[in-house]
mmCIF file with all atom_site columns, C-alpha atoms in Angstrom:
data_model
loop_
_atom_site.group_PDB
_atom_site.id
_atom_site.type_symbol
_atom_site.label_atom_id
_atom_site.label_alt_id
_atom_site.label_comp_id
_atom_site.label_asym_id
_atom_site.label_entity_id
_atom_site.label_seq_id
_atom_site.pdbx_PDB_ins_code
_atom_site.Cartn_x
_atom_site.Cartn_y
_atom_site.Cartn_z
_atom_site.occupancy
_atom_site.B_iso_or_equiv
_atom_site.pdbx_formal_charge
_atom_site.auth_seq_id
_atom_site.auth_comp_id
_atom_site.auth_asym_id
_atom_site.auth_atom_id
_atom_site.pdbx_PDB_model_num
ATOM 1   C CA . PRO Z 1 1   ? 0.000   0.000  0.000  1.00 57.00 ? 1   PRO Z CA 1
ATOM 2   C CA . GLU Z 1 2   ? 1.118   3.524  -0.774 1.00 57.00 ? 2   GLU Z CA 1
ATOM 3   C CA . VAL Z 1 3   ? 1.747   5.884  2.106  1.00 56.00 ? 3   VAL Z CA 1
ATOM 4   C CA . PRO Z 1 4   ? 0.078   9.243  1.479  1.00 53.00 ? 4   PRO Z CA 1
ATOM 5   C CA . THR Z 1 5   ? 2.476   12.121 1.207  1.00 53.00 ? 5   THR Z CA 1
ATOM 6   C CA . SER Z 1 6   ? 1.961   15.428 2.970  1.00 50.00 ? 6   SER Z CA 1
ATOM 7   C CA . LYS Z 1 7   ? 1.111   16.947 -0.417 1.00 50.00 ? 7   LYS Z CA 1
ATOM 8   C CA . ASP Z 1 8   ? -1.804  14.464 -0.881 1.00 49.00 ? 8   ASP Z CA 1
ATOM 9   C CA . SER Z 1 9   ? -3.268  14.984 2.614  1.00 47.00 ? 9   SER Z CA 1
ATOM 10  C CA . ASN Z 1 10  ? -3.343  18.761 2.180  1.00 47.00 ? 10  ASN Z CA 1
ATOM 11  C CA . HIS Z 1 11  ? -5.613  18.417 -0.814 1.00 49.00 ? 11  HIS Z CA 1
ATOM 12  C CA . THR Z 1 12  ? -8.177  16.273 1.014  1.00 51.00 ? 12  THR Z CA 1
ATOM 13  C CA . HIS Z 1 13  ? -8.418  18.275 4.251  1.00 51.00 ? 13  HIS Z CA 1
ATOM 14  C CA . ASN Z 1 14  ? -8.738  21.851 2.999  1.00 51.00 ? 14  ASN Z CA 1
ATOM 15  C CA . VAL Z 1 15  ? -11.851 21.323 0.904  1.00 56.00 ? 15  VAL Z CA 1
ATOM 16  C CA . ILE Z 1 16  ? -14.040 23.329 3.361  1.00 61.00 ? 16  ILE Z CA 1
ATOM 17  C CA . ALA Z 1 17  ? -12.878 26.838 4.106  1.00 56.00 ? 17  ALA Z CA 1
ATOM 18  C CA . PRO Z 1 18  ? -13.176 28.008 7.728  1.00 57.00 ? 18  PRO Z CA 1
ATOM 19  C CA . ALA Z 1 19  ? -16.253 30.147 8.473  1.00 55.00 ? 19  ALA Z CA 1
ATOM 20  C CA . SER Z 1 20  ? -15.668 33.872 8.486  1.00 54.00 ? 20  SER Z CA 1
ATOM 21  C CA . THR Z 1 21  ? -15.895 35.825 11.740 1.00 54.00 ? 21  THR Z CA 1
ATOM 22  C CA . ALA Z 1 22  ? -19.014 37.701 10.528 1.00 52.00 ? 22  ALA Z CA 1
ATOM 23  C CA . GLU Z 1 23  ? -20.920 34.407 10.215 1.00 51.00 ? 23  GLU Z CA 1
ATOM 24  C CA . GLU Z 1 24  ? -19.763 33.307 13.668 1.00 50.00 ? 24  GLU Z CA 1
ATOM 25  C CA . THR Z 1 25  ? -21.080 36.551 15.183 1.00 53.00 ? 25  THR Z CA 1
ATOM 26  C CA . ILE Z 1 26  ? -24.501 36.023 13.577 1.00 62.00 ? 26  ILE Z CA 1
ATOM 27  C CA . SER Z 1 27  ? -24.850 32.492 14.938 1.00 74.00 ? 27  SER Z CA 1
ATOM 28  C CA . GLU Z 1 28  ? -24.161 33.550 18.551 1.00 84.00 ? 28  GLU Z CA 1
ATOM 29  C CA . PRO Z 1 29  ? -27.361 34.595 20.381 1.00 84.00 ? 29  PRO Z CA 1
ATOM 30  C CA . SER Z 1 30  ? -27.331 38.193 21.539 1.00 90.00 ? 30  SER Z CA 1
ATOM 31  C CA . GLU Z 1 31  ? -27.546 39.149 25.205 1.00 92.00 ? 31  GLU Z CA 1
ATOM 32  C CA . TYR Z 1 32  ? -31.164 40.185 24.563 1.00 94.00 ? 32  TYR Z CA 1
ATOM 33  C CA . GLU Z 1 33  ? -32.050 36.793 23.065 1.00 92.00 ? 33  GLU Z CA 1
ATOM 34  C CA . VAL Z 1 34  ? -30.447 34.947 25.990 1.00 92.00 ? 34  VAL Z CA 1
ATOM 35  C CA . MET Z 1 35  ? -32.226 37.147 28.557 1.00 93.00 ? 35  MET Z CA 1
ATOM 36  C CA . ARG Z 1 36  ? -35.558 36.850 26.722 1.00 93.00 ? 36  ARG Z CA 1
ATOM 37  C CA . THR Z 1 37  ? -35.277 33.057 26.473 1.00 93.00 ? 37  THR Z CA 1
ATOM 38  C CA . ASN Z 1 38  ? -34.451 32.822 30.181 1.00 93.00 ? 38  ASN Z CA 1
ATOM 39  C CA . ALA Z 1 39  ? -37.323 35.141 31.167 1.00 94.00 ? 39  ALA Z CA 1
ATOM 40  C CA . ILE Z 1 40  ? -39.841 33.166 29.093 1.00 93.00 ? 40  ILE Z CA 1
ATOM 41  C CA . ALA Z 1 41  ? -38.560 29.882 30.540 1.00 93.00 ? 41  ALA Z CA 1
ATOM 42  C CA . LYS Z 1 42  ? -38.919 31.320 34.051 1.00 92.00 ? 42  LYS Z CA 1
ATOM 43  C CA . GLN Z 1 43  ? -42.511 32.454 33.317 1.00 89.00 ? 43  GLN Z CA 1
ATOM 44  C CA . ASP Z 1 44  ? -43.372 29.066 31.833 1.00 87.00 ? 44  ASP Z CA 1
ATOM 45  C CA . HIS Z 1 45  ? -41.941 27.349 34.911 1.00 88.00 ? 45  HIS Z CA 1
ATOM 46  C CA . ALA Z 1 46  ? -43.977 29.605 37.247 1.00 85.00 ? 46  ALA Z CA 1
ATOM 47  C CA . ILE Z 1 47  ? -47.161 28.918 35.270 1.00 86.00 ? 47  ILE Z CA 1
ATOM 48  C CA . GLN Z 1 48  ? -46.487 25.180 35.342 1.00 88.00 ? 48  GLN Z CA 1
ATOM 49  C CA . ALA Z 1 49  ? -45.763 25.244 39.095 1.00 89.00 ? 49  ALA Z CA 1
ATOM 50  C CA . LYS Z 1 50  ? -49.007 27.147 39.766 1.00 90.00 ? 50  LYS Z CA 1
ATOM 51  C CA . LEU Z 1 51  ? -50.976 24.688 37.641 1.00 92.00 ? 51  LEU Z CA 1
ATOM 52  C CA . GLU Z 1 52  ? -49.464 21.745 39.518 1.00 94.00 ? 52  GLU Z CA 1
ATOM 53  C CA . LYS Z 1 53  ? -50.491 23.304 42.861 1.00 94.00 ? 53  LYS Z CA 1
ATOM 54  C CA . VAL Z 1 54  ? -54.048 23.950 41.652 1.00 94.00 ? 54  VAL Z CA 1
ATOM 55  C CA . ILE Z 1 55  ? -54.335 20.404 40.273 1.00 96.00 ? 55  ILE Z CA 1
ATOM 56  C CA . SER Z 1 56  ? -53.082 19.085 43.611 1.00 95.00 ? 56  SER Z CA 1
ATOM 57  C CA . TYR Z 1 57  ? -55.663 21.253 45.426 1.00 95.00 ? 57  TYR Z CA 1
ATOM 58  C CA . THR Z 1 58  ? -58.363 19.969 43.049 1.00 95.00 ? 58  THR Z CA 1
ATOM 59  C CA . LYS Z 1 59  ? -57.475 16.341 43.740 1.00 96.00 ? 59  LYS Z CA 1
ATOM 60  C CA . GLN Z 1 60  ? -57.237 16.788 47.515 1.00 95.00 ? 60  GLN Z CA 1
ATOM 61  C CA . THR Z 1 61  ? -60.504 18.736 47.680 1.00 94.00 ? 61  THR Z CA 1
ATOM 62  C CA . MET Z 1 62  ? -62.601 16.600 45.361 1.00 96.00 ? 62  MET Z CA 1
ATOM 63  C CA . VAL Z 1 63  ? -61.231 13.039 45.676 1.00 96.00 ? 63  VAL Z CA 1
ATOM 64  C CA . ALA Z 1 64  ? -63.721 12.073 48.404 1.00 95.00 ? 64  ALA Z CA 1
ATOM 65  C CA . TYR Z 1 65  ? -66.708 13.330 46.405 1.00 96.00 ? 65  TYR Z CA 1
ATOM 66  C CA . MET Z 1 66  ? -66.321 11.972 42.878 1.00 96.00 ? 66  MET Z CA 1
ATOM 67  C CA . SER Z 1 67  ? -65.251 8.971  40.852 1.00 97.00 ? 67  SER Z CA 1
ATOM 68  C CA . GLU Z 1 68  ? -61.671 8.610  39.653 1.00 97.00 ? 68  GLU Z CA 1
ATOM 69  C CA . GLU Z 1 69  ? -62.819 9.072  36.056 1.00 97.00 ? 69  GLU Z CA 1
ATOM 70  C CA . ASP Z 1 70  ? -64.665 12.305 36.884 1.00 97.00 ? 70  ASP Z CA 1
ATOM 71  C CA . LEU Z 1 71  ? -61.738 13.577 38.958 1.00 97.00 ? 71  LEU Z CA 1
ATOM 72  C CA . ASN Z 1 72  ? -59.329 12.957 36.074 1.00 96.00 ? 72  ASN Z CA 1
ATOM 73  C CA . ARG Z 1 73  ? -61.687 14.800 33.688 1.00 95.00 ? 73  ARG Z CA 1
ATOM 74  C CA . LEU Z 1 74  ? -62.056 17.666 36.170 1.00 96.00 ? 74  LEU Z CA 1
ATOM 75  C CA . CYS Z 1 75  ? -58.264 18.001 36.406 1.00 96.00 ? 75  CYS Z CA 1
ATOM 76  C CA . ALA Z 1 76  ? -58.017 18.096 32.603 1.00 94.00 ? 76  ALA Z CA 1
ATOM 77  C CA . TYR Z 1 77  ? -60.707 20.815 32.500 1.00 94.00 ? 77  TYR Z CA 1
ATOM 78  C CA . VAL Z 1 78  ? -58.910 22.821 35.202 1.00 94.00 ? 78  VAL Z CA 1
ATOM 79  C CA . ALA Z 1 79  ? -55.666 22.613 33.200 1.00 93.00 ? 79  ALA Z CA 1
ATOM 80  C CA . GLU Z 1 80  ? -57.491 23.814 30.080 1.00 91.00 ? 80  GLU Z CA 1
ATOM 81  C CA . TYR Z 1 81  ? -59.202 26.581 32.070 1.00 92.00 ? 81  TYR Z CA 1
ATOM 82  C CA . SER Z 1 82  ? -55.826 27.761 33.384 1.00 90.00 ? 82  SER Z CA 1
ATOM 83  C CA . THR Z 1 83  ? -54.694 28.642 29.863 1.00 86.00 ? 83  THR Z CA 1
ATOM 84  C CA . GLY Z 1 84  ? -57.625 30.993 29.374 1.00 77.00 ? 84  GLY Z CA 1
ATOM 85  C CA . ASP Z 1 85  ? -58.994 28.937 26.513 1.00 68.00 ? 85  ASP Z CA 1
ATOM 86  C CA . THR Z 1 86  ? -62.719 28.340 26.266 1.00 69.00 ? 86  THR Z CA 1
ATOM 87  C CA . LEU Z 1 87  ? -63.397 24.699 26.932 1.00 70.00 ? 87  LEU Z CA 1
ATOM 88  C CA . GLN Z 1 88  ? -64.761 23.100 23.826 1.00 75.00 ? 88  GLN Z CA 1
ATOM 89  C CA . LYS Z 1 89  ? -66.359 19.790 24.679 1.00 84.00 ? 89  LYS Z CA 1
ATOM 90  C CA . ILE Z 1 90  ? -67.323 19.313 28.291 1.00 89.00 ? 90  ILE Z CA 1
ATOM 91  C CA . SER Z 1 91  ? -68.808 16.163 29.669 1.00 92.00 ? 91  SER Z CA 1
ATOM 92  C CA . PRO Z 1 92  ? -70.029 17.425 33.068 1.00 95.00 ? 92  PRO Z CA 1
ATOM 93  C CA . VAL Z 1 93  ? -68.650 15.744 36.173 1.00 96.00 ? 93  VAL Z CA 1
ATOM 94  C CA . LYS Z 1 94  ? -70.837 14.333 38.926 1.00 96.00 ? 94  LYS Z CA 1
ATOM 95  C CA . VAL Z 1 95  ? -70.137 14.938 42.603 1.00 95.00 ? 95  VAL Z CA 1
ATOM 96  C CA . ASP Z 1 96  ? -71.474 13.299 45.737 1.00 94.00 ? 96  ASP Z CA 1
ATOM 97  C CA . THR Z 1 97  ? -74.664 14.863 47.091 1.00 91.00 ? 97  THR Z CA 1
ATOM 98  C CA . GLN Z 1 98  ? -72.724 15.865 50.246 1.00 92.00 ? 98  GLN Z CA 1
ATOM 99  C CA . LEU Z 1 99  ? -71.290 18.713 48.171 1.00 93.00 ? 99  LEU Z CA 1
ATOM 100 C CA . LYS Z 1 100 ? -73.781 21.518 47.738 1.00 92.00 ? 100 LYS Z CA 1
ATOM 101 C CA . SER Z 1 101 ? -73.767 24.271 45.150 1.00 93.00 ? 101 SER Z CA 1
ATOM 102 C CA . ILE Z 1 102 ? -71.962 26.596 47.622 1.00 93.00 ? 102 ILE Z CA 1
ATOM 103 C CA . ASP Z 1 103 ? -69.100 24.073 47.829 1.00 94.00 ? 103 ASP Z CA 1
ATOM 104 C CA . ILE Z 1 104 ? -68.751 24.026 44.047 1.00 95.00 ? 104 ILE Z CA 1
ATOM 105 C CA . MET Z 1 105 ? -68.879 27.824 43.977 1.00 95.00 ? 105 MET Z CA 1
ATOM 106 C CA . HIS Z 1 106 ? -66.143 28.016 46.642 1.00 94.00 ? 106 HIS Z CA 1
ATOM 107 C CA . PHE Z 1 107 ? -64.043 25.517 44.678 1.00 95.00 ? 107 PHE Z CA 1
ATOM 108 C CA . GLY Z 1 108 ? -64.503 27.701 41.583 1.00 95.00 ? 108 GLY Z CA 1
ATOM 109 C CA . TRP Z 1 109 ? -63.628 30.857 43.498 1.00 95.00 ? 109 TRP Z CA 1
ATOM 110 C CA . ASN Z 1 110 ? -60.444 29.285 44.849 1.00 94.00 ? 110 ASN Z CA 1
ATOM 111 C CA . ILE Z 1 111 ? -59.142 28.106 41.475 1.00 95.00 ? 111 ILE Z CA 1
ATOM 112 C CA . GLY Z 1 112 ? -60.305 31.271 39.718 1.00 94.00 ? 112 GLY Z CA 1
ATOM 113 C CA . LYS Z 1 113 ? -58.349 33.412 42.191 1.00 93.00 ? 113 LYS Z CA 1
ATOM 114 C CA . ALA Z 1 114 ? -55.269 31.223 41.773 1.00 92.00 ? 114 ALA Z CA 1
ATOM 115 C CA . PHE Z 1 115 ? -55.330 31.760 38.009 1.00 91.00 ? 115 PHE Z CA 1
ATOM 116 C CA . GLY Z 1 116 ? -56.363 35.435 38.232 1.00 91.00 ? 116 GLY Z CA 1
ATOM 117 C CA . ARG Z 1 117 ? -59.519 34.819 36.209 1.00 91.00 ? 117 ARG Z CA 1
ATOM 118 C CA . LYS Z 1 118 ? -62.582 37.066 36.215 1.00 93.00 ? 118 LYS Z CA 1
ATOM 119 C CA . ARG Z 1 119 ? -65.594 35.922 38.242 1.00 93.00 ? 119 ARG Z CA 1
ATOM 120 C CA . ILE Z 1 120 ? -67.772 35.654 35.128 1.00 94.00 ? 120 ILE Z CA 1
ATOM 121 C CA . HIS Z 1 121 ? -65.275 33.262 33.495 1.00 93.00 ? 121 HIS Z CA 1
ATOM 122 C CA . THR Z 1 122 ? -65.055 31.139 36.625 1.00 94.00 ? 122 THR Z CA 1
ATOM 123 C CA . ALA Z 1 123 ? -68.840 31.094 37.043 1.00 95.00 ? 123 ALA Z CA 1
ATOM 124 C CA . THR Z 1 124 ? -69.270 29.975 33.434 1.00 94.00 ? 124 THR Z CA 1
ATOM 125 C CA . PHE Z 1 125 ? -66.578 27.327 33.849 1.00 95.00 ? 125 PHE Z CA 1
ATOM 126 C CA . ILE Z 1 126 ? -68.098 25.725 36.958 1.00 96.00 ? 126 ILE Z CA 1
ATOM 127 C CA . LYS Z 1 127 ? -71.656 26.010 35.573 1.00 95.00 ? 127 LYS Z CA 1
ATOM 128 C CA . ASN Z 1 128 ? -70.548 23.941 32.562 1.00 95.00 ? 128 ASN Z CA 1
ATOM 129 C CA . VAL Z 1 129 ? -68.312 21.473 34.395 1.00 96.00 ? 129 VAL Z CA 1
ATOM 130 C CA . PHE Z 1 130 ? -70.660 20.901 37.354 1.00 96.00 ? 130 PHE Z CA 1
ATOM 131 C CA . ALA Z 1 131 ? -73.832 21.230 35.281 1.00 95.00 ? 131 ALA Z CA 1
ATOM 132 C CA . HIS Z 1 132 ? -75.881 18.793 37.380 1.00 94.00 ? 132 HIS Z CA 1
ATOM 133 C CA . THR Z 1 133 ? -75.011 20.277 40.791 1.00 94.00 ? 133 THR Z CA 1
ATOM 134 C CA . LEU Z 1 134 ? -75.517 23.861 39.556 1.00 95.00 ? 134 LEU Z CA 1
ATOM 135 C CA . ARG Z 1 135 ? -78.510 23.101 37.300 1.00 95.00 ? 135 ARG Z CA 1
ATOM 136 C CA . ASP Z 1 136 ? -80.877 25.395 39.239 1.00 95.00 ? 136 ASP Z CA 1
ATOM 137 C CA . LEU Z 1 137 ? -78.541 28.407 39.279 1.00 95.00 ? 137 LEU Z CA 1
ATOM 138 C CA . GLU Z 1 138 ? -77.990 31.079 36.657 1.00 96.00 ? 138 GLU Z CA 1
ATOM 139 C CA . ILE Z 1 139 ? -74.410 32.091 35.820 1.00 94.00 ? 139 ILE Z CA 1
ATOM 140 C CA . SER Z 1 140 ? -75.102 35.592 37.189 1.00 95.00 ? 140 SER Z CA 1
ATOM 141 C CA . THR Z 1 141 ? -76.184 34.076 40.540 1.00 94.00 ? 141 THR Z CA 1
ATOM 142 C CA . ILE Z 1 142 ? -73.085 31.860 40.677 1.00 95.00 ? 142 ILE Z CA 1
ATOM 143 C CA . GLU Z 1 143 ? -70.902 34.870 39.856 1.00 94.00 ? 143 GLU Z CA 1
ATOM 144 C CA . ARG Z 1 144 ? -72.503 36.877 42.657 1.00 93.00 ? 144 ARG Z CA 1
ATOM 145 C CA . LYS Z 1 145 ? -72.505 34.134 45.325 1.00 91.00 ? 145 LYS Z CA 1
ATOM 146 C CA . MET Z 1 146 ? -69.146 32.441 44.666 1.00 91.00 ? 146 MET Z CA 1
ATOM 147 C CA . SER Z 1 147 ? -67.397 34.089 47.584 1.00 87.00 ? 147 SER Z CA 1
ATOM 148 C CA . ASN Z 1 148 ? -70.383 33.976 49.959 1.00 85.00 ? 148 ASN Z CA 1
ATOM 149 C CA . THR Z 1 149 ? -69.392 32.738 53.427 1.00 81.00 ? 149 THR Z CA 1
ATOM 150 C CA . GLU Z 1 150 ? -72.771 32.874 55.169 1.00 75.00 ? 150 GLU Z CA 1
ATOM 151 C CA . THR Z 1 151 ? -73.758 29.283 54.384 1.00 74.00 ? 151 THR Z CA 1
ATOM 152 C CA . LYS Z 1 152 ? -72.467 26.109 56.056 1.00 79.00 ? 152 LYS Z CA 1
ATOM 153 C CA . CYS Z 1 153 ? -70.164 24.365 53.612 1.00 84.00 ? 153 CYS Z CA 1
ATOM 154 C CA . ILE Z 1 154 ? -67.541 21.662 53.175 1.00 87.00 ? 154 ILE Z CA 1
ATOM 155 C CA . VAL Z 1 155 ? -65.234 23.482 50.732 1.00 87.00 ? 155 VAL Z CA 1
ATOM 156 C CA . GLU Z 1 156 ? -63.941 26.642 52.407 1.00 86.00 ? 156 GLU Z CA 1
ATOM 157 C CA . LEU Z 1 157 ? -62.734 29.739 50.634 1.00 83.00 ? 157 LEU Z CA 1
ATOM 158 C CA . THR Z 1 158 ? -58.956 29.849 50.601 1.00 81.00 ? 158 THR Z CA 1
ATOM 159 C CA . SER Z 1 159 ? -56.627 32.699 49.955 1.00 62.00 ? 159 SER Z CA 1
ATOM 160 C CA . PRO Z 1 160 ? -54.457 31.438 47.111 1.00 53.00 ? 160 PRO Z CA 1
ATOM 161 C CA . GLN Z 1 161 ? -51.001 30.272 48.138 1.00 57.00 ? 161 GLN Z CA 1
ATOM 162 C CA . TYR Z 1 162 ? -49.939 29.792 44.539 1.00 48.00 ? 162 TYR Z CA 1
#
């Protein structure tokens, strides 16, 4: 076998020219881009952490009063609600008769406050999700009575710790 000479190896290795310094500068993210990416990641993390706390609250509060299937659906609806999107297809969840409409309204108030949502949005959300329990109440009544503390209830109003 022939041993390649230094003249031969030069021809095979220098086919690609090194990138110019102008191109290298363009490919490096600017300080702004780095800061923006970090800030967005931090916001996303905070949103995710808040959602996880609200889902945990939902499970702890409702587990004794509904089936596993309904609880899983409720958690999915809460996650959707947290994004501000209008829920498209809702199959209402059923809760034990121990929970009264005031309990559902308090639950709604608590999660609505955690997500910083308007009362009307929260009232509409719980009216749709807990359609059976809230069947006799208008959205305007739910909106007005959500934070009422005069009635005996199981689900207490909480100040959000999220």
